[in-house]
CSV table of C-alpha atoms in Angstrom, one decimal:
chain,number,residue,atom,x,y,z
A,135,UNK,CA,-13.7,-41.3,-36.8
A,136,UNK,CA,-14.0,-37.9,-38.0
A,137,UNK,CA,-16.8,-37.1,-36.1
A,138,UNK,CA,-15.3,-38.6,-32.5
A,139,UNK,CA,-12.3,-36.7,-32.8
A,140,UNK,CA,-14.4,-33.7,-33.8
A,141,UNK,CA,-16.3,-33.9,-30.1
A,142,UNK,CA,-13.3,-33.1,-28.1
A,143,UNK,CA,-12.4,-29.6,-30.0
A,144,UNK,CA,-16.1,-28.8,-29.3
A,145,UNK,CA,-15.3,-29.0,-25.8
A,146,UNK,CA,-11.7,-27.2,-26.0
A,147,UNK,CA,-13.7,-24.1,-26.8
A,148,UNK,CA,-14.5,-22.0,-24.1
A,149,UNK,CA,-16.4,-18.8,-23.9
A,150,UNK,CA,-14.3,-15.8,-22.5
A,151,UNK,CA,-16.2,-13.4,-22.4
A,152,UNK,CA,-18.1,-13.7,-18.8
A,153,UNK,CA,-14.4,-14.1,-17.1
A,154,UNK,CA,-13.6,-11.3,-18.9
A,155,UNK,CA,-16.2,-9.5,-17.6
A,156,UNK,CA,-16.1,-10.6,-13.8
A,157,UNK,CA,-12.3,-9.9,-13.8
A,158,UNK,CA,-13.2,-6.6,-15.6
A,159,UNK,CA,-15.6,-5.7,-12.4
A,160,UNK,CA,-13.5,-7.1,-9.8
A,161,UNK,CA,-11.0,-4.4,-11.0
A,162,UNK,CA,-13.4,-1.6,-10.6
A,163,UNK,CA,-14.3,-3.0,-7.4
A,164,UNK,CA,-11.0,-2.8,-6.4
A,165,UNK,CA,-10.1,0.5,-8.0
A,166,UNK,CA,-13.4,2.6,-6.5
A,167,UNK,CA,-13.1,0.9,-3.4
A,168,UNK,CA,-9.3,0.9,-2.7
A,169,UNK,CA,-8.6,4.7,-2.5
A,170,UNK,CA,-11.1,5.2,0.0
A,171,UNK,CA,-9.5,4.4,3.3
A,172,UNK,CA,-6.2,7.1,1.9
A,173,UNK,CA,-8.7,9.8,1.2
A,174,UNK,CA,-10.6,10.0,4.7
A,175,UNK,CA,-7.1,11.0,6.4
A,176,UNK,CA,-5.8,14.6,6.3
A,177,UNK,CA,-2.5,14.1,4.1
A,178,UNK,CA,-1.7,17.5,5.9
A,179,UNK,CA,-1.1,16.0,9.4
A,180,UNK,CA,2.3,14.5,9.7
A,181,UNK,CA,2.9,12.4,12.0
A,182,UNK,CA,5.7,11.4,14.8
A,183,UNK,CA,7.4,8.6,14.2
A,184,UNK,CA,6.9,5.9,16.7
A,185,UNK,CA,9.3,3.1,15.4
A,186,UNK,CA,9.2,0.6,18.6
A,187,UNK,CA,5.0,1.5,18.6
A,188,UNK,CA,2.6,-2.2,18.9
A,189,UNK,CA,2.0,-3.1,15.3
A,190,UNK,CA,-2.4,-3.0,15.1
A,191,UNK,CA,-3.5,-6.3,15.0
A,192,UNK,CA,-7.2,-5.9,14.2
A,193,UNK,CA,-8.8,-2.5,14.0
A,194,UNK,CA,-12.1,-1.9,16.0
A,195,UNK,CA,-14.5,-0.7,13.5
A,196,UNK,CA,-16.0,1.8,16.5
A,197,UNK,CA,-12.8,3.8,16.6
A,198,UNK,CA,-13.3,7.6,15.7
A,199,UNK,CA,-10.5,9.3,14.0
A,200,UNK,CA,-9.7,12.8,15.0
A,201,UNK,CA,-7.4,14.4,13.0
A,202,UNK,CA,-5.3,17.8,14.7
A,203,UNK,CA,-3.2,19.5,12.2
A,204,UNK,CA,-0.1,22.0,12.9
A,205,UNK,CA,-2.5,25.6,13.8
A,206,UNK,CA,-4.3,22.9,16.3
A,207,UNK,CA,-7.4,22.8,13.5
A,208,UNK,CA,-9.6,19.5,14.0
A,209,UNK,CA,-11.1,17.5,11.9
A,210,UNK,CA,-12.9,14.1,11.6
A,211,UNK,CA,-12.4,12.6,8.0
A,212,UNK,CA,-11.6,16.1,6.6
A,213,UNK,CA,-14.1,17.7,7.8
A,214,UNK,CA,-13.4,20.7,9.8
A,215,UNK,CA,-15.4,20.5,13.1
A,216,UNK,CA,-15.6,23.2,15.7
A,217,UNK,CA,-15.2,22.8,19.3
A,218,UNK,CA,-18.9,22.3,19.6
A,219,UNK,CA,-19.2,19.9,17.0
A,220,UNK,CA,-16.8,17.9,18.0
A,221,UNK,CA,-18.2,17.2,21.2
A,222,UNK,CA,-21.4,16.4,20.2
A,223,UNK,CA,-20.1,14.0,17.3
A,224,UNK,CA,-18.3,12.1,19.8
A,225,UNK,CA,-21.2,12.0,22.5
A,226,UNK,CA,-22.8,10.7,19.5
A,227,UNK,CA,-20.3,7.9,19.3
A,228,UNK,CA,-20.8,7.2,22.7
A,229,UNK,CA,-24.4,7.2,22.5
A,230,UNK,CA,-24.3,4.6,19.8
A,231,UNK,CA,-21.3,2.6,20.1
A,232,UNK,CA,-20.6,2.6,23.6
A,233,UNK,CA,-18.3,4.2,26.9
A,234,UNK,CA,-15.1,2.2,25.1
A,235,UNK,CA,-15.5,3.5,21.5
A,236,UNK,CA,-11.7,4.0,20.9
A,237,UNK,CA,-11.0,7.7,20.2
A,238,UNK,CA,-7.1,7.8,17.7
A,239,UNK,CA,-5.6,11.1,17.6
A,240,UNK,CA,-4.0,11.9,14.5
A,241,UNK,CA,-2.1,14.6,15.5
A,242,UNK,CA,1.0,16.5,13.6
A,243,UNK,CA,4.5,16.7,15.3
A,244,UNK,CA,4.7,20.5,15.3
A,245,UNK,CA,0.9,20.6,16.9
A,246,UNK,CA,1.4,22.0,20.6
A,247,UNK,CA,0.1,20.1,23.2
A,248,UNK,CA,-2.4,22.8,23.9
A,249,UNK,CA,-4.6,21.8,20.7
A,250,UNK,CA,-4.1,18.1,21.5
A,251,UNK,CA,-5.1,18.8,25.0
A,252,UNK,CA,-8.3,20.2,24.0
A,253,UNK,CA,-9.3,17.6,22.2
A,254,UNK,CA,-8.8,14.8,24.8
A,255,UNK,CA,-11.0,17.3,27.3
A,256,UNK,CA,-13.2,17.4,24.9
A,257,UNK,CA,-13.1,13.1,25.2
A,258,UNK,CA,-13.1,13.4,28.5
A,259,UNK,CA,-16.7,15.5,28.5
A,260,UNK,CA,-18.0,13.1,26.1
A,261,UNK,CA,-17.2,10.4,28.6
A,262,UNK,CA,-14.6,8.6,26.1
A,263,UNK,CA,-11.8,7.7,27.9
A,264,UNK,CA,-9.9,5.2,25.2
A,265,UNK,CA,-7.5,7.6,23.9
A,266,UNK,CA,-4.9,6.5,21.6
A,267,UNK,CA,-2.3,8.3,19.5
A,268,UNK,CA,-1.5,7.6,16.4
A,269,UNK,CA,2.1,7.7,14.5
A,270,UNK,CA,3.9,6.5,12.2
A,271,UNK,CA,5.7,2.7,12.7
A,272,UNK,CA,7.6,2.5,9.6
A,273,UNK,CA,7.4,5.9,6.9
A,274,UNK,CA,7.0,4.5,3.3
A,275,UNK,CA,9.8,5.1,1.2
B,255,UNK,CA,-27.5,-30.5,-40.6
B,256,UNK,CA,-25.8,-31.4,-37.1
B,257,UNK,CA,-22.2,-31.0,-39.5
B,258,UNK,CA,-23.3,-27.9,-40.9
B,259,UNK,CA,-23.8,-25.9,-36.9
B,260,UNK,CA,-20.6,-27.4,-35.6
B,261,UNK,CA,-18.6,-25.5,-38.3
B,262,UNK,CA,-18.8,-22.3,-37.6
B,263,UNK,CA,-18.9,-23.0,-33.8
B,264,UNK,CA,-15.3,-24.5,-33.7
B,265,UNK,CA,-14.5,-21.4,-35.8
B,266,UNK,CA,-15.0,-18.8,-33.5
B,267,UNK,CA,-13.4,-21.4,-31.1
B,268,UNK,CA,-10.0,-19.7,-32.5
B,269,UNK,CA,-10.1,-16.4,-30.1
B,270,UNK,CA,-7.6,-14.3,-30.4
B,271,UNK,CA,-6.4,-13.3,-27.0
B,272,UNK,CA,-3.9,-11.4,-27.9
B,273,UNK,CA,-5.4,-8.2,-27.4
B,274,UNK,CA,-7.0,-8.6,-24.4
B,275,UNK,CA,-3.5,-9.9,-22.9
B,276,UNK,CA,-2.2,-6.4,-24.3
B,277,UNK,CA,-5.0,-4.5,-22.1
B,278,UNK,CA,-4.8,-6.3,-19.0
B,279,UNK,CA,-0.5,-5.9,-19.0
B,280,UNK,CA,-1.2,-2.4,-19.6
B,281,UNK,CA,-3.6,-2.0,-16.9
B,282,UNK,CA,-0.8,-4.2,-14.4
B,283,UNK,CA,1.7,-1.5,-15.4
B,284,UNK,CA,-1.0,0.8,-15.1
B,285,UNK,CA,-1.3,0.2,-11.2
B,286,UNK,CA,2.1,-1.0,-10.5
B,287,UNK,CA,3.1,2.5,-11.4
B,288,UNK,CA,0.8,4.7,-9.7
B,289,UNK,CA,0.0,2.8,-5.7
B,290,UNK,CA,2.0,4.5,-3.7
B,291,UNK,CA,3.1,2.4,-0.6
B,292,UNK,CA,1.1,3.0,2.5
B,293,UNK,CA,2.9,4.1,5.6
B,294,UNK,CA,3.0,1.5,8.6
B,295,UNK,CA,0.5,3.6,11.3
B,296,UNK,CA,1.0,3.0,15.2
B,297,UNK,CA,-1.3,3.4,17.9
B,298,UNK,CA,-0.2,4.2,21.5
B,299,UNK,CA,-2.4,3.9,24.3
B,300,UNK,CA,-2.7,6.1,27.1
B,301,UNK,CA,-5.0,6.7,29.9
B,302,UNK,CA,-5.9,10.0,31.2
B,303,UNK,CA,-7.4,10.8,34.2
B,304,UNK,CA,-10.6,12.5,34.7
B,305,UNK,CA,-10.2,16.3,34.8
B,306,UNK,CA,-13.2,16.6,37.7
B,307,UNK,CA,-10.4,14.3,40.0
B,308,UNK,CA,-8.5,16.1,42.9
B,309,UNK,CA,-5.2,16.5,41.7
B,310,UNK,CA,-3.1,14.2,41.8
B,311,UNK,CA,-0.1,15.9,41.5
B,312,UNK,CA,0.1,17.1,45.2
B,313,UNK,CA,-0.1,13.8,46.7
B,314,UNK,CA,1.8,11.1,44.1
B,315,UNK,CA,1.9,7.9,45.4
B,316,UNK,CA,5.4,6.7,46.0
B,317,UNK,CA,5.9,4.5,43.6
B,318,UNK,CA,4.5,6.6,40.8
B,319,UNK,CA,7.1,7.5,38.3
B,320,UNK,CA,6.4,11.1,37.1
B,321,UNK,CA,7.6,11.6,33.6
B,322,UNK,CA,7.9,15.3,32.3
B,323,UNK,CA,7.9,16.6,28.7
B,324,UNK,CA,8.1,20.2,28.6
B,325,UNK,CA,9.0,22.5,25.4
B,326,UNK,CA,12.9,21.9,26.1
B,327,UNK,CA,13.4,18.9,27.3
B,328,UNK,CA,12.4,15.8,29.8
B,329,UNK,CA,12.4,15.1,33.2
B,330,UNK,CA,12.3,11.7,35.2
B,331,UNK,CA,11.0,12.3,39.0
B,332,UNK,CA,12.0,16.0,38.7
B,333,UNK,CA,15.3,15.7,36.8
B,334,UNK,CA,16.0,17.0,33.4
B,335,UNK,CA,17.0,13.9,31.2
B,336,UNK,CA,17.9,13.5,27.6
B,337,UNK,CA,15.6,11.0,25.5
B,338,UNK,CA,18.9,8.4,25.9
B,339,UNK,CA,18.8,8.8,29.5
B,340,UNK,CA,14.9,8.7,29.3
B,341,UNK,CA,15.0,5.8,27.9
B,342,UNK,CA,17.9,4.3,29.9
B,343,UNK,CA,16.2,5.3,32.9
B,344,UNK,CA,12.7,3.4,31.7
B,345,UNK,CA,14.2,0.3,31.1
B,346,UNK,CA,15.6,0.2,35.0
B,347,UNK,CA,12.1,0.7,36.1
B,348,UNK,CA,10.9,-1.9,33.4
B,349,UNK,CA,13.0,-4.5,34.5
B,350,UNK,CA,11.3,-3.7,37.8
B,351,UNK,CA,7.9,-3.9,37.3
B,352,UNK,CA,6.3,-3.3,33.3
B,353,UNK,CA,2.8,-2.8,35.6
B,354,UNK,CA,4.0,0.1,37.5
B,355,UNK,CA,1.8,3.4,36.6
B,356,UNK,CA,3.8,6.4,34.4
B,357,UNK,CA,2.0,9.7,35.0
B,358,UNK,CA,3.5,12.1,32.2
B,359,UNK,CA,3.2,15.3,32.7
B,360,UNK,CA,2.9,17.5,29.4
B,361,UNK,CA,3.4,21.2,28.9
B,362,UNK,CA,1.0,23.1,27.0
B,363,UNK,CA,3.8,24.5,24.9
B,364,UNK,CA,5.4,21.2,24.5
B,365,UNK,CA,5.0,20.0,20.9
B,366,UNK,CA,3.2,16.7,20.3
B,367,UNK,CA,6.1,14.9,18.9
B,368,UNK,CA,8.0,15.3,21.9
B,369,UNK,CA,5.2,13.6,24.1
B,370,UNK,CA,4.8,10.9,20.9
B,371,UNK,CA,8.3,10.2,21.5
B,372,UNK,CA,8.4,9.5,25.4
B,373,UNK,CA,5.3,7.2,24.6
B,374,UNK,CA,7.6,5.2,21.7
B,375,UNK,CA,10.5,4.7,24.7
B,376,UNK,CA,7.6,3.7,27.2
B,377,UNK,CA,6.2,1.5,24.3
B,378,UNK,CA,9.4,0.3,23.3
B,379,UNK,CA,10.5,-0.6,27.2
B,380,UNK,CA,6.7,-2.5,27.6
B,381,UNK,CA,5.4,0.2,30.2
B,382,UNK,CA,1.4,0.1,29.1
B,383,UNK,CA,0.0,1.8,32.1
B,384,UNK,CA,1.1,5.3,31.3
B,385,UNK,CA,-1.1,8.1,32.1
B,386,UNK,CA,-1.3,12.0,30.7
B,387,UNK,CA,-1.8,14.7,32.7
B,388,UNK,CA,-1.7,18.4,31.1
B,389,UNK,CA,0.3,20.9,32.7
B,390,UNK,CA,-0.8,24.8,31.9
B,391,UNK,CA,3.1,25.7,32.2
């Protein structure tokens, strides 16, 4: 008797310690990774709000992200690129990824049109020709 | 023998897990207090016409609606509108035909939120075919 109702609590016992362990990693997973995506836009640029803009449905991993900021200063995942630089990165894109690589423009309200102009020549002589603005849909509170 | 091992097994059985219940709430608080909540990012479309292209500006086609955003203001085939009358004046040509082409004409000193938000009323109205040529005045 004793020993049949000792066989159950035998099994009852469980071992924490590897789903403490996986949970433990899945956190720094998420932690290192989640941050990342913030980090490669220029907090400086803000942007126009757009409130009846298309919500993005699925995000083409081609698309190249050129951020303009207010003095008309570019830069592609805060990096500051010259004129020249620029251009070549993006025939680069071309080169690799193709005519339709999507080109987003993250430019700041107060940037004059000049600055945003240049860049989308600059598109133009790289023989990218999807050009897309980006704004803002809805501002977190 | 087989008594004696089963002993000490079912006592380490009794885990605390209090403490580890303690770390993981603090590291929910932890988290809960320091995301910040993401801002909801737009994309508009436009098109814009190759630069080597005669331009088209001195020969429109008739039934291109020319869209102007200059430094002080907008203009719908030539006259000055307000962004309500913009938009007023968009929806007409909506309800007409959402395909038609918009050529918007920007101003070099025109600032880029002014051109964002003549996209947002084209957007808004459904007009996708929009397309931006740069004015140097």
């Amino acid at each position: 008797m004793a020993r049949k109702r000792r066989k159950p609590q035998a099994d009852a016992k469980m071992d924490m310690t590897p789903m403490i362990d996986v949970v433990f990693q899945l956190i720094i997973f998420f932690v290192t990774t989640a941050d990342l995506q913030a980090k490669s836009l220029d907090t400086a640029v803000r942007m126009a709000m757009a409130p009846n803009g298309p919500v993005e449905e699925v995000k083409d991993p081609r698309t190249v992200t050129v951020d303009v900021d207010k003095d008309g200063k570019i830069s592609i995942m805060r990096t500051p690129l010259t004129e020249n630089q620029l251009l070549a990165a993006l025939v680069n894109a071309r080169n690799v990824s193709g005519q339709g690589t999507p080109v987003v423009i993250r430019g700041d309200v107060t940037t004059s049109h000049e600055d945003i102009k240049r860049v989308m020549d600059l598109c133009g002589k790289a023989g990218l020709w999807k050009l897309r603005f980006a704004a803002l849909k809805e501002k977190a509170s | 023998m087989a008594r004696e091992r089963k002993r000490p097994e079912a006592g380490e059985a009794e885990l605390s897990m209090t403490p580890m219940i303690d770390v993981v709430f603090q590291l929910l608080i932890y988290f809960i207090v320091t995301t910040k909540p993401i801002d909801v990012v737009t994309n508009l479309d436009v098109f814009r016409p190759a630069p080597d292209k005669s331009t088209p500006k001195d020969t429109p086609p008739p039934n291109l609606v020319r869209l102007g955003v200059y430094k002080d203001g907008y203009t719908v085939n030539e006259s000055p509108a307000t962004l309500p009358v913009l938009d007023q004046a968009l929806a007409r040509l909506a309800a007409l035909d959402a395909n038609q082409t918009i050529m918007i004409t920007v101003s070099s000193f025109s600032e880029h939120g002014q051109l964002i938000k003549a996209l947002d009323l084209c957007a808004k109205n459904g007009l996708k075919s929009l397309s931006i040529v740069s004015a140097s005045n």
